[in-house]
mmCIF file with all atom_site columns, C-alpha atoms in Angstrom:
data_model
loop_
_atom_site.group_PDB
_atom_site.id
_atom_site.type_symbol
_atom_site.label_atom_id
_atom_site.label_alt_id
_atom_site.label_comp_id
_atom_site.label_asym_id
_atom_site.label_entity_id
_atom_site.label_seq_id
_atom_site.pdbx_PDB_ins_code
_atom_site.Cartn_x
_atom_site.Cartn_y
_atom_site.Cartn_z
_atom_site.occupancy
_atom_site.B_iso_or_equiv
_atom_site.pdbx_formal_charge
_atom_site.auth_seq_id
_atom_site.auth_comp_id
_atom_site.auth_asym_id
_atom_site.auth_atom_id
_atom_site.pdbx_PDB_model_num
ATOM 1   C CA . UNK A 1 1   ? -11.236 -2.575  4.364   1.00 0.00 ? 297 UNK A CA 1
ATOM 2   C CA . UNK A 1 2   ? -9.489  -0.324  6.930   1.00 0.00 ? 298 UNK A CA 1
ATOM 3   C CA . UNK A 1 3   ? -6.597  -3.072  7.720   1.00 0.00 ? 299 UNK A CA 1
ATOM 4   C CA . UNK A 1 4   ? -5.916  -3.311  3.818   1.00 0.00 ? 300 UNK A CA 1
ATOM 5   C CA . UNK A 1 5   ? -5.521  0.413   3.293   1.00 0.00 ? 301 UNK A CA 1
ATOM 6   C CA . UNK A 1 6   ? -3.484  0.830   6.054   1.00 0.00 ? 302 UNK A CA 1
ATOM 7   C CA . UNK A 1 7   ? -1.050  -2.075  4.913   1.00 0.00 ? 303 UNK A CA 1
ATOM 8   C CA . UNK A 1 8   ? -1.061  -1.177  1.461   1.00 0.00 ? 304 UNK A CA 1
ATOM 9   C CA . UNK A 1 9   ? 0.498   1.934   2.906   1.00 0.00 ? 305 UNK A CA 1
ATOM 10  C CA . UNK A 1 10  ? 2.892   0.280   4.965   1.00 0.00 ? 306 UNK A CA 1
ATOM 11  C CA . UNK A 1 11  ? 4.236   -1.589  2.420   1.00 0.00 ? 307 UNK A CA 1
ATOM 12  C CA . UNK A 1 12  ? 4.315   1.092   0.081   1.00 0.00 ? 308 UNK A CA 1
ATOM 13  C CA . UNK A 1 13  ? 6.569   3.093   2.895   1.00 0.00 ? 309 UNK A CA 1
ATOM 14  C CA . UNK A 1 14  ? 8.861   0.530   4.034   1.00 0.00 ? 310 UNK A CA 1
ATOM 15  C CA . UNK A 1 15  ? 9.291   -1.134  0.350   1.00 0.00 ? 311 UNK A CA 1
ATOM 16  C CA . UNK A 1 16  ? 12.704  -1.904  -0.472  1.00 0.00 ? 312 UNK A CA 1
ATOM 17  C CA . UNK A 1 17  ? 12.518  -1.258  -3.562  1.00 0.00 ? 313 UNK A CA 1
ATOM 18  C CA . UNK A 1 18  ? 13.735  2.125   -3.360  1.00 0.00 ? 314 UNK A CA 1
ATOM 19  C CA . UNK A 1 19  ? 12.955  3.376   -6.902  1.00 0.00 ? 315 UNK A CA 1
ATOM 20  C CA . UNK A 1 20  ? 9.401   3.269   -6.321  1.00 0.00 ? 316 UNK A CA 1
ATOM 21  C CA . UNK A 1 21  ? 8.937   5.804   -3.559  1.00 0.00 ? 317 UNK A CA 1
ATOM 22  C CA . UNK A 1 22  ? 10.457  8.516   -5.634  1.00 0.00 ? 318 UNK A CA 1
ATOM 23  C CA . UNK A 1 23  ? 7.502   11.449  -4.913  1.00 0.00 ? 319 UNK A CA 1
ATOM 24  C CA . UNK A 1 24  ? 5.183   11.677  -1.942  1.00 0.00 ? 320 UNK A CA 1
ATOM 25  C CA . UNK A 1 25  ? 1.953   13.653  -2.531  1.00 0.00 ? 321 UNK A CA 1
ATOM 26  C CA . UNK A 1 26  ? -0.121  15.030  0.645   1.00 0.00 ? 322 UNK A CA 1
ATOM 27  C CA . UNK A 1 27  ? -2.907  16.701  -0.234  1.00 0.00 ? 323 UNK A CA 1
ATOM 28  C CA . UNK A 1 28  ? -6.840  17.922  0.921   1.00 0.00 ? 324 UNK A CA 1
ATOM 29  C CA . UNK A 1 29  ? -9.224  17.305  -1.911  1.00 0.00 ? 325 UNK A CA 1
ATOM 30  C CA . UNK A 1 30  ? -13.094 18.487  -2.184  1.00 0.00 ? 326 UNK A CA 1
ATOM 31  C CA . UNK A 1 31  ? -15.037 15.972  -3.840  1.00 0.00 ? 327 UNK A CA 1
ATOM 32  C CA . UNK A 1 32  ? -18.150 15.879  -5.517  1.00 0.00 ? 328 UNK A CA 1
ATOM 33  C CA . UNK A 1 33  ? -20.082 12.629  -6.312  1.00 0.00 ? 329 UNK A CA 1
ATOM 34  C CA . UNK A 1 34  ? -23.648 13.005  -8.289  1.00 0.00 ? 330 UNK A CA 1
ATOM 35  C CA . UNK A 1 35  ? -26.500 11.676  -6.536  1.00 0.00 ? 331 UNK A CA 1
ATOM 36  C CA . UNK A 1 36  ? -24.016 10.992  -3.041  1.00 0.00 ? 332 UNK A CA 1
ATOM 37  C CA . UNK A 1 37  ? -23.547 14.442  -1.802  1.00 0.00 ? 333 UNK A CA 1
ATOM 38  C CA . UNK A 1 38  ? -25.921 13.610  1.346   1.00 0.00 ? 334 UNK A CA 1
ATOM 39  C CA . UNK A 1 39  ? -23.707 10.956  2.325   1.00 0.00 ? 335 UNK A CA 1
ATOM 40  C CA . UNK A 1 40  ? -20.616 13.757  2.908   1.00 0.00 ? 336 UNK A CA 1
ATOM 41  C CA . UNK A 1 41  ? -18.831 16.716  4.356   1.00 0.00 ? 337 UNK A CA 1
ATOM 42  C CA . UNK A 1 42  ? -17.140 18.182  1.344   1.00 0.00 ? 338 UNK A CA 1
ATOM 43  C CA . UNK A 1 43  ? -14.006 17.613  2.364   1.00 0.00 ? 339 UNK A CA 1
ATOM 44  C CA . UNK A 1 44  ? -11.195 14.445  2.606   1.00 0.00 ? 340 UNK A CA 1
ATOM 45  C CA . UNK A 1 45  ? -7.790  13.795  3.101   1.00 0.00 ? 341 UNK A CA 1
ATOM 46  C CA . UNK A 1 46  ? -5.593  12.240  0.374   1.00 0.00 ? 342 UNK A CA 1
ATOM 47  C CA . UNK A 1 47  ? -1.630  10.397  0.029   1.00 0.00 ? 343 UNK A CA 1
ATOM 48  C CA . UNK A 1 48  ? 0.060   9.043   -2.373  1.00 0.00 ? 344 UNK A CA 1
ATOM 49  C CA . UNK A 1 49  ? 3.123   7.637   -4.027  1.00 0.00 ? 345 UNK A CA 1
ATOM 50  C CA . UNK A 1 50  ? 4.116   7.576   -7.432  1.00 0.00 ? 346 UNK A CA 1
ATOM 51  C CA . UNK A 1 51  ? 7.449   5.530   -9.064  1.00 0.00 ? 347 UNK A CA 1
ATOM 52  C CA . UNK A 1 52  ? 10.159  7.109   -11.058 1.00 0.00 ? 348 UNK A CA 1
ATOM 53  C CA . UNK A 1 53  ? 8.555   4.987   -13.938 1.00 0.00 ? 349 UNK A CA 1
ATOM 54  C CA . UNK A 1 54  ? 5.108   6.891   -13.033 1.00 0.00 ? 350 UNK A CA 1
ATOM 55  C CA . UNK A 1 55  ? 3.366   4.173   -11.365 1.00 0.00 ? 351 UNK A CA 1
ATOM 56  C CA . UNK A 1 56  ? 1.280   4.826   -8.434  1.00 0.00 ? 352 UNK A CA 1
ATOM 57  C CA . UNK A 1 57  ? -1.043  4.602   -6.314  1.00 0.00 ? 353 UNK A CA 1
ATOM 58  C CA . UNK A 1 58  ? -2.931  7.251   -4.077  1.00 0.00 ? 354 UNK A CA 1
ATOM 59  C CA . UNK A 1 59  ? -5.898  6.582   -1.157  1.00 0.00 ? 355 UNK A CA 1
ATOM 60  C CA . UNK A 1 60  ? -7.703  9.306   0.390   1.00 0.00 ? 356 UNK A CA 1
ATOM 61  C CA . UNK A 1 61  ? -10.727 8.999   3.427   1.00 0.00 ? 357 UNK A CA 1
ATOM 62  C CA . UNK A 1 62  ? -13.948 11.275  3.432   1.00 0.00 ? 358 UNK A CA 1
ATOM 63  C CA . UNK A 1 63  ? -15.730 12.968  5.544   1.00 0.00 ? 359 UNK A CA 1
ATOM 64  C CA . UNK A 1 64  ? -19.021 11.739  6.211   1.00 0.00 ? 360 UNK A CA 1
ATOM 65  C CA . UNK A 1 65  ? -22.135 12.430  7.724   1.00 0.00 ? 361 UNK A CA 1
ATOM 66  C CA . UNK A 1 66  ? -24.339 10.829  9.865   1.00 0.00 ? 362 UNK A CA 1
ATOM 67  C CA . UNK A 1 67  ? -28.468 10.111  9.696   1.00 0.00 ? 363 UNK A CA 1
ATOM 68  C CA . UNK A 1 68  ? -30.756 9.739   12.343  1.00 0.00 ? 364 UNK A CA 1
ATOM 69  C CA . UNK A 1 69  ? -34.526 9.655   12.602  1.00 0.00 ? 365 UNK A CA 1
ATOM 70  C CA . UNK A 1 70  ? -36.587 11.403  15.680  1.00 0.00 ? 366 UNK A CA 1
ATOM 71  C CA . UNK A 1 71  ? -37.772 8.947   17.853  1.00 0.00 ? 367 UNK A CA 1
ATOM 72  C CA . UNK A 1 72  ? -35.567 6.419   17.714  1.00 0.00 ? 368 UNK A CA 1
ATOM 73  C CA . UNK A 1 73  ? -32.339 5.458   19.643  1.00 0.00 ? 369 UNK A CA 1
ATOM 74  C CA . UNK A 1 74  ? -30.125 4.511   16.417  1.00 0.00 ? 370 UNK A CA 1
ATOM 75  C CA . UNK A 1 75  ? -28.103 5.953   13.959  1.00 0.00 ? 371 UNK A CA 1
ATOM 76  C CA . UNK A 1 76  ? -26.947 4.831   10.198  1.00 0.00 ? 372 UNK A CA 1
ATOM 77  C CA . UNK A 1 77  ? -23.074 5.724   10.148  1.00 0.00 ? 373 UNK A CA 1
ATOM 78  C CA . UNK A 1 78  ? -20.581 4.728   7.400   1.00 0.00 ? 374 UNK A CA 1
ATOM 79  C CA . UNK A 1 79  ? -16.904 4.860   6.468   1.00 0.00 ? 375 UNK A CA 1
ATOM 80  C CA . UNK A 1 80  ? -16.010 6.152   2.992   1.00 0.00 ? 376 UNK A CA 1
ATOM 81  C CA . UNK A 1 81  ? -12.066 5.267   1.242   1.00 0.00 ? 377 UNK A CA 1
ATOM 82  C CA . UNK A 1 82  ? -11.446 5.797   -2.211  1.00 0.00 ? 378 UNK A CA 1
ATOM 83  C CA . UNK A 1 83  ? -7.614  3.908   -3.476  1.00 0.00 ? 379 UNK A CA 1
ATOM 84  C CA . UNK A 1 84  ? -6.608  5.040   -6.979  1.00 0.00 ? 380 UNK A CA 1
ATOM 85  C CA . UNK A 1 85  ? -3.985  3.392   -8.926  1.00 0.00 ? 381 UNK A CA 1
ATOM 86  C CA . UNK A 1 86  ? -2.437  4.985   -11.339 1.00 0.00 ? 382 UNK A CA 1
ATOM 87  C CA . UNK A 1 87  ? 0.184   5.628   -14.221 1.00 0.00 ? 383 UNK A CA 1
ATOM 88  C CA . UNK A 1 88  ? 1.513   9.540   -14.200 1.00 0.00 ? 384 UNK A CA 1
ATOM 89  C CA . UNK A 1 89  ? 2.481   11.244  -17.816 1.00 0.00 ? 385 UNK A CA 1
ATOM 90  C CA . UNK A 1 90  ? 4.756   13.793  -15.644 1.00 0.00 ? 386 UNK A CA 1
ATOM 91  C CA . UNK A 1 91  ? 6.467   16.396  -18.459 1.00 0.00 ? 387 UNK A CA 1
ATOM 92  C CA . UNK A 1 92  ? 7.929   19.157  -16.103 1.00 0.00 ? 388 UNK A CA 1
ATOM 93  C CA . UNK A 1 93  ? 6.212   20.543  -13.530 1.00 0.00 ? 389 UNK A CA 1
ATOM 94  C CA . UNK A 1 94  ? 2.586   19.118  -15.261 1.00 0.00 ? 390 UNK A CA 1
ATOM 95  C CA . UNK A 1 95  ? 1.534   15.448  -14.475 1.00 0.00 ? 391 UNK A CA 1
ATOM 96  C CA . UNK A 1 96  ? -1.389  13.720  -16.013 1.00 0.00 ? 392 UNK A CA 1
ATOM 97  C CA . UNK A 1 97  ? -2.866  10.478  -13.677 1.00 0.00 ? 393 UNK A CA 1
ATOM 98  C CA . UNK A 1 98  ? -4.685  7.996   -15.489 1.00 0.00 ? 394 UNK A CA 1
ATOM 99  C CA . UNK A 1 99  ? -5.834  4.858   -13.857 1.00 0.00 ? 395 UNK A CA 1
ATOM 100 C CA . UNK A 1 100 ? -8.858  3.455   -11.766 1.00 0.00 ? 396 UNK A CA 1
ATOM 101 C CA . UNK A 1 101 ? -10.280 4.256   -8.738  1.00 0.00 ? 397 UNK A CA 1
ATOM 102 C CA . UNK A 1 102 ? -12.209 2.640   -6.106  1.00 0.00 ? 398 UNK A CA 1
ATOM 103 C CA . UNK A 1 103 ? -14.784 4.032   -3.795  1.00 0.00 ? 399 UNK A CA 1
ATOM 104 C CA . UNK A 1 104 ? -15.581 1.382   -0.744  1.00 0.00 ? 400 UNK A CA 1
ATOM 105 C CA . UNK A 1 105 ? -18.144 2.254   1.688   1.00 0.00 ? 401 UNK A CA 1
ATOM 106 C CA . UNK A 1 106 ? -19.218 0.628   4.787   1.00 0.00 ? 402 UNK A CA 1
ATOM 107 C CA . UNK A 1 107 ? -22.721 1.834   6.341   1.00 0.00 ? 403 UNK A CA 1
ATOM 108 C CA . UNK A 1 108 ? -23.422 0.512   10.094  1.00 0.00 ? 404 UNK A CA 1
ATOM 109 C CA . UNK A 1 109 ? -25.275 1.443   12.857  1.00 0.00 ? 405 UNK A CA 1
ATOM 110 C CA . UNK A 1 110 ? -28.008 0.003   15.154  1.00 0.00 ? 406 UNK A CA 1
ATOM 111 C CA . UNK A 1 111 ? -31.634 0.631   15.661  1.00 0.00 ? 407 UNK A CA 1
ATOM 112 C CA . UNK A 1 112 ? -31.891 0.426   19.513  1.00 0.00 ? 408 UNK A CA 1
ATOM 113 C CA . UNK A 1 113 ? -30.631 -3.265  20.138  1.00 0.00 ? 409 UNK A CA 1
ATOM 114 C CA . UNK A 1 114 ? -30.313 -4.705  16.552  1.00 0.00 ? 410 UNK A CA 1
ATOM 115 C CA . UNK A 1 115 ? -26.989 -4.316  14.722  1.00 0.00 ? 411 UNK A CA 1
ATOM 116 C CA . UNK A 1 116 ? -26.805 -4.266  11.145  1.00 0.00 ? 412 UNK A CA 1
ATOM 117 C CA . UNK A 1 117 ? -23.981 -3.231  8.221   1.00 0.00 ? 413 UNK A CA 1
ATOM 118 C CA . UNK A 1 118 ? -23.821 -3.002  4.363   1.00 0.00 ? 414 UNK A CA 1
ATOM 119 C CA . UNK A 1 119 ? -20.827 -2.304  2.191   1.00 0.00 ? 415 UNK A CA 1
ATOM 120 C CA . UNK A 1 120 ? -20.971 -1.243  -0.907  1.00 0.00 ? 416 UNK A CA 1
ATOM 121 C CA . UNK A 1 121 ? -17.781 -0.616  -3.602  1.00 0.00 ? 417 UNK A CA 1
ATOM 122 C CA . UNK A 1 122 ? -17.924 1.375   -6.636  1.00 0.00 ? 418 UNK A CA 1
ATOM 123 C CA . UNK A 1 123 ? -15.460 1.303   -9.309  1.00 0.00 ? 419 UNK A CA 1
ATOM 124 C CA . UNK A 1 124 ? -14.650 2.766   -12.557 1.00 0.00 ? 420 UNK A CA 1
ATOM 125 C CA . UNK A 1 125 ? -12.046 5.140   -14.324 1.00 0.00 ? 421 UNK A CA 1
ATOM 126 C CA . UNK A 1 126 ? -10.330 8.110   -13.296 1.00 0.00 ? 422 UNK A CA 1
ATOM 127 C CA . UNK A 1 127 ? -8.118  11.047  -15.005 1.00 0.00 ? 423 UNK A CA 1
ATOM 128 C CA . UNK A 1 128 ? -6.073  13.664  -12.883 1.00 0.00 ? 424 UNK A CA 1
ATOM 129 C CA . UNK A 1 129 ? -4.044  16.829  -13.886 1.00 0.00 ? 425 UNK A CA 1
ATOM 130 C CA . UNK A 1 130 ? -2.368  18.289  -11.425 1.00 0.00 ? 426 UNK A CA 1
ATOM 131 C CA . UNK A 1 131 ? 0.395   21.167  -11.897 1.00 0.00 ? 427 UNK A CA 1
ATOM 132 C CA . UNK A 1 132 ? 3.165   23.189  -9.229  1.00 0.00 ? 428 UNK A CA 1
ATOM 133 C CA . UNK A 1 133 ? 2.014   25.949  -7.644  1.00 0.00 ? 429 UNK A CA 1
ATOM 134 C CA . UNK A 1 134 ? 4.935   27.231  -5.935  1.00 0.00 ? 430 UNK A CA 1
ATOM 135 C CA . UNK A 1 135 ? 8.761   24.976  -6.833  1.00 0.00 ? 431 UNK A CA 1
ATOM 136 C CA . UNK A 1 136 ? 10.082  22.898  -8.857  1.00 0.00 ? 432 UNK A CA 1
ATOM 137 C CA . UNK A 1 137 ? 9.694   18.240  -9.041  1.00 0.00 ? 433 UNK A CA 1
ATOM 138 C CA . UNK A 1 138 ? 9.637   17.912  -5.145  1.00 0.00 ? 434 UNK A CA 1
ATOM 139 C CA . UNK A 1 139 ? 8.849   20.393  -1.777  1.00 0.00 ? 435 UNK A CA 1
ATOM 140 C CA . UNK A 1 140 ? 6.355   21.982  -4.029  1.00 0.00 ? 436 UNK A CA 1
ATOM 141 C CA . UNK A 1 141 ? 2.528   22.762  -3.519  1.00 0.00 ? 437 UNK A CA 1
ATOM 142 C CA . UNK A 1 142 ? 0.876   22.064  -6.043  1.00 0.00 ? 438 UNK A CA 1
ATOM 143 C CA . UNK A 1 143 ? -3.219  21.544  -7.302  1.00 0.00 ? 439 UNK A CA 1
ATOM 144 C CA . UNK A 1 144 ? -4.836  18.895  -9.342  1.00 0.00 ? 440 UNK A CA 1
ATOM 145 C CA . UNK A 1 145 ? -8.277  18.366  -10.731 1.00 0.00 ? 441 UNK A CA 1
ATOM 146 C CA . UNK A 1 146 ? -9.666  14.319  -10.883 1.00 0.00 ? 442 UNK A CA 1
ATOM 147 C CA . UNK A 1 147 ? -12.530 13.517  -12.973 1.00 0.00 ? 443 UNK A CA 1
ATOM 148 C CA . UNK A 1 148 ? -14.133 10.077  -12.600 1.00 0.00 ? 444 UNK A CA 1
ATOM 149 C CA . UNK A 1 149 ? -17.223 8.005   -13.255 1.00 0.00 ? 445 UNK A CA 1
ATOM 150 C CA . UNK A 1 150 ? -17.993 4.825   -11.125 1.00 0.00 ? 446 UNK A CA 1
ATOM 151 C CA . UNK A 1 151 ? -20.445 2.321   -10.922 1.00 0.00 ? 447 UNK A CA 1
ATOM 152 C CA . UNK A 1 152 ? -22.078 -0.698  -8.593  1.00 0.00 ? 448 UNK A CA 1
ATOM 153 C CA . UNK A 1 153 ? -24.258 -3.420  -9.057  1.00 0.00 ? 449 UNK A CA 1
ATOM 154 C CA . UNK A 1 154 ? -24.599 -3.692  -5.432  1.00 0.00 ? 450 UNK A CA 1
ATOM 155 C CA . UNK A 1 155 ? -27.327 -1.681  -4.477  1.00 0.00 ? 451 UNK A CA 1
ATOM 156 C CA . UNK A 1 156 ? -29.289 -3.608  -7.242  1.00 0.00 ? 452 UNK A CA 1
ATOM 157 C CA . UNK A 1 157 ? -29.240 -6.790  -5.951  1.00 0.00 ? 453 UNK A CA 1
ATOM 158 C CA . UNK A 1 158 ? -32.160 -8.866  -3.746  1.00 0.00 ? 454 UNK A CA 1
ATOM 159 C CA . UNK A 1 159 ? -30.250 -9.469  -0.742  1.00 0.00 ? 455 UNK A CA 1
ATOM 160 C CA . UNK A 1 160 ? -30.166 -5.903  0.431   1.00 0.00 ? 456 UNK A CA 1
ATOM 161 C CA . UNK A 1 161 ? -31.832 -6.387  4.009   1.00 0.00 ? 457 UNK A CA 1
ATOM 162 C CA . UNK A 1 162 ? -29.811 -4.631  6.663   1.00 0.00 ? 458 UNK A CA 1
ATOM 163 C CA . UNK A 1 163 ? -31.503 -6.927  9.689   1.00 0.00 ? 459 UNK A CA 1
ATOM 164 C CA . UNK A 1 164 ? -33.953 -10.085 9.621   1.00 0.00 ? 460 UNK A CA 1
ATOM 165 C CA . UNK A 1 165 ? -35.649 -8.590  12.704  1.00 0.00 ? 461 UNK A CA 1
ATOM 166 C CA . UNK A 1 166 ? -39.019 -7.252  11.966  1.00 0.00 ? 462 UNK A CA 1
ATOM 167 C CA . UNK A 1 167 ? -39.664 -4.823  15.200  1.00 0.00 ? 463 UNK A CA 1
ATOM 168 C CA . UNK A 1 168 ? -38.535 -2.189  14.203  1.00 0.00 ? 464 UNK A CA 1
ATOM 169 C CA . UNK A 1 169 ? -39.156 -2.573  10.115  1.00 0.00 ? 465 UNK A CA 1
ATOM 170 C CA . UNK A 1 170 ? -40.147 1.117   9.882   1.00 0.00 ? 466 UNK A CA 1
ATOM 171 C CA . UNK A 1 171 ? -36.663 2.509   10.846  1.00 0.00 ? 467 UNK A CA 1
ATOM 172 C CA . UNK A 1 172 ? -35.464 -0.637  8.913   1.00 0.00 ? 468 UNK A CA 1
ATOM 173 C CA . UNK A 1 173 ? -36.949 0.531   5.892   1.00 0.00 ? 469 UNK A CA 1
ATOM 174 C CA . UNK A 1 174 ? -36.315 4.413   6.378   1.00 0.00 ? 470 UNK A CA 1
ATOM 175 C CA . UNK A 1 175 ? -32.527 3.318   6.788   1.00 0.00 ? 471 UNK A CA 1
ATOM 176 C CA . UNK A 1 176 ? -32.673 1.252   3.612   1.00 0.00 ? 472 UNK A CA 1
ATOM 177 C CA . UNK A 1 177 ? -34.437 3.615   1.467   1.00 0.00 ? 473 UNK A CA 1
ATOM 178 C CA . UNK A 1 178 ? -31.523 6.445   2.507   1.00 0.00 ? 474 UNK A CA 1
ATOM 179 C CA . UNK A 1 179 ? -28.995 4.245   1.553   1.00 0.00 ? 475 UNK A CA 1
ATOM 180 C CA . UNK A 1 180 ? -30.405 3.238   -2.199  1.00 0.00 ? 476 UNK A CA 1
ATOM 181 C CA . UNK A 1 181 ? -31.147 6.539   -2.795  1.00 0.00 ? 477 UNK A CA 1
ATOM 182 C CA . UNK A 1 182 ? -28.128 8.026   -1.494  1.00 0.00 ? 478 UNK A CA 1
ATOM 183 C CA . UNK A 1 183 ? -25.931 5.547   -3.941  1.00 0.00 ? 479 UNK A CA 1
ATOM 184 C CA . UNK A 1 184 ? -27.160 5.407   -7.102  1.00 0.00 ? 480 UNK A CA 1
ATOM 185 C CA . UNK A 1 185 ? -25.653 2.593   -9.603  1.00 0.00 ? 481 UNK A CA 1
ATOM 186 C CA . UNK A 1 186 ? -23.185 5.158   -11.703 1.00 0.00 ? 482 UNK A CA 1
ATOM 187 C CA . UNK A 1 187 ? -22.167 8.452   -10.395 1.00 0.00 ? 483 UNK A CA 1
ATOM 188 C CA . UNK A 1 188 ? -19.794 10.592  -11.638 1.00 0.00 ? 484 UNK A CA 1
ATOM 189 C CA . UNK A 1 189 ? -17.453 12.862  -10.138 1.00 0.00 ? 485 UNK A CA 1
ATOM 190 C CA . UNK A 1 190 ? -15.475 15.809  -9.348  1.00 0.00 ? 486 UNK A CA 1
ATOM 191 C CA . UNK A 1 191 ? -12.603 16.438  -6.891  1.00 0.00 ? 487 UNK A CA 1
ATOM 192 C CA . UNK A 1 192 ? -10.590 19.381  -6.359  1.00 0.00 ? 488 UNK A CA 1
ATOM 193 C CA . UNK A 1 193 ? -6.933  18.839  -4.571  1.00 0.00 ? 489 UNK A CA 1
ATOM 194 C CA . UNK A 1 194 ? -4.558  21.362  -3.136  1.00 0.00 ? 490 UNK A CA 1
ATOM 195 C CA . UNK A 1 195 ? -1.053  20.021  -1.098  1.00 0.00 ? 491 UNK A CA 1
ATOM 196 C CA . UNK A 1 196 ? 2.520   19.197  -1.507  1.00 0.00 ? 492 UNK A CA 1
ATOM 197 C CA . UNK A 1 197 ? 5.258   16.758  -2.737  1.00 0.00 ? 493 UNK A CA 1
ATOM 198 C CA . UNK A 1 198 ? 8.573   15.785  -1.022  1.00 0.00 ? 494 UNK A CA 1
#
């Protein structure tokens, strides 16, 4: 998940095509996801390129947090991404995204010996405005507002068991149960951005 963000960027920066990297956004959104909230910090980091024809395509990481239960030597961590491609309605300094996003999440941890992981990817649509704060097209600041809704079918399914070891079920079950009810099948959404272009 990690190795295809990070060449999907690569690519994007050392593309020949030089039409397509025409604006750079940098930014540092606050997101809100309904029914996810305990899964993160309010707070990620966001880049993104869009195409003098207004394609494009943005990523961003999250901040997450982590959860623990007293008396035992494990914790349930995760990585959260979120890749949104896009086509921009840009008319002066006022741009309009609209495209789909993907969420991908990837819980692991341990509970004393045992290792165990679980992704799970949402996906669905996504609309952003976003206008210039301060200048003009590029080396502006600028703010945008994304609204989304996204959805799984992979918390749903049978095969959810983190571990087939049975010595420590409690914690397996305590780690479970956060997860399903920390990712419920549709959740919709809310993020806030502030950064700049170049």
């Amino acid at each position: 998940m990690v190795r295809n963000l990070v060449l999907t960027i690569i690519f994007v920066l050392f593309s020949s095509c030089s039409a397509f990297a025409e604006t750079w956004d940098f930014g540092i959104g606050l997101p809100f996801y309904s029914g996810r909230m305990k899964n993160y910090h309010p707070l990620q980091l966001e880049i993104g390129v869009a195409s003098v024809k207004g394609y494009g395509i943005n990523s961003s990481i999250q901040s997450v947090k982590s959860h623990k239960v007293s008396g035992f030597t494990g914790k349930l961590k995760w990585t959260s991404f979120d890749i949104h491609i896009f086509y921009r309605f840009e008319k002066y300094v006022h741009r309009w995204d609209v495209g789909v996003m993907t969420n991908l999440n990837k819980y692991y941890g341990q509970i004393n010996e045992i290792e165990f992981n679980k992704n799970i990817t949402y996906i669905g649509p996504m609309i952003q405005y976003s206008t210039t704060i301060k200048g003009y097209d590029r080396e502006d600041a600028y703010y945008g507002v994304r609204i989304f809704a996204l959805s799984t079918s992979e918390i749903n399914t049978h095969s959810f068991d983190l571990t087939d070891d049975t010595t420590f079920q409690s914690e397996h079950e305590n780690y479970k149960s956060y997860i399903k009810n920390n990712n419920p099948a549709l959740t919709v959404g809310l993020n806030f951005t502030i950064g700049f272009r170049l």
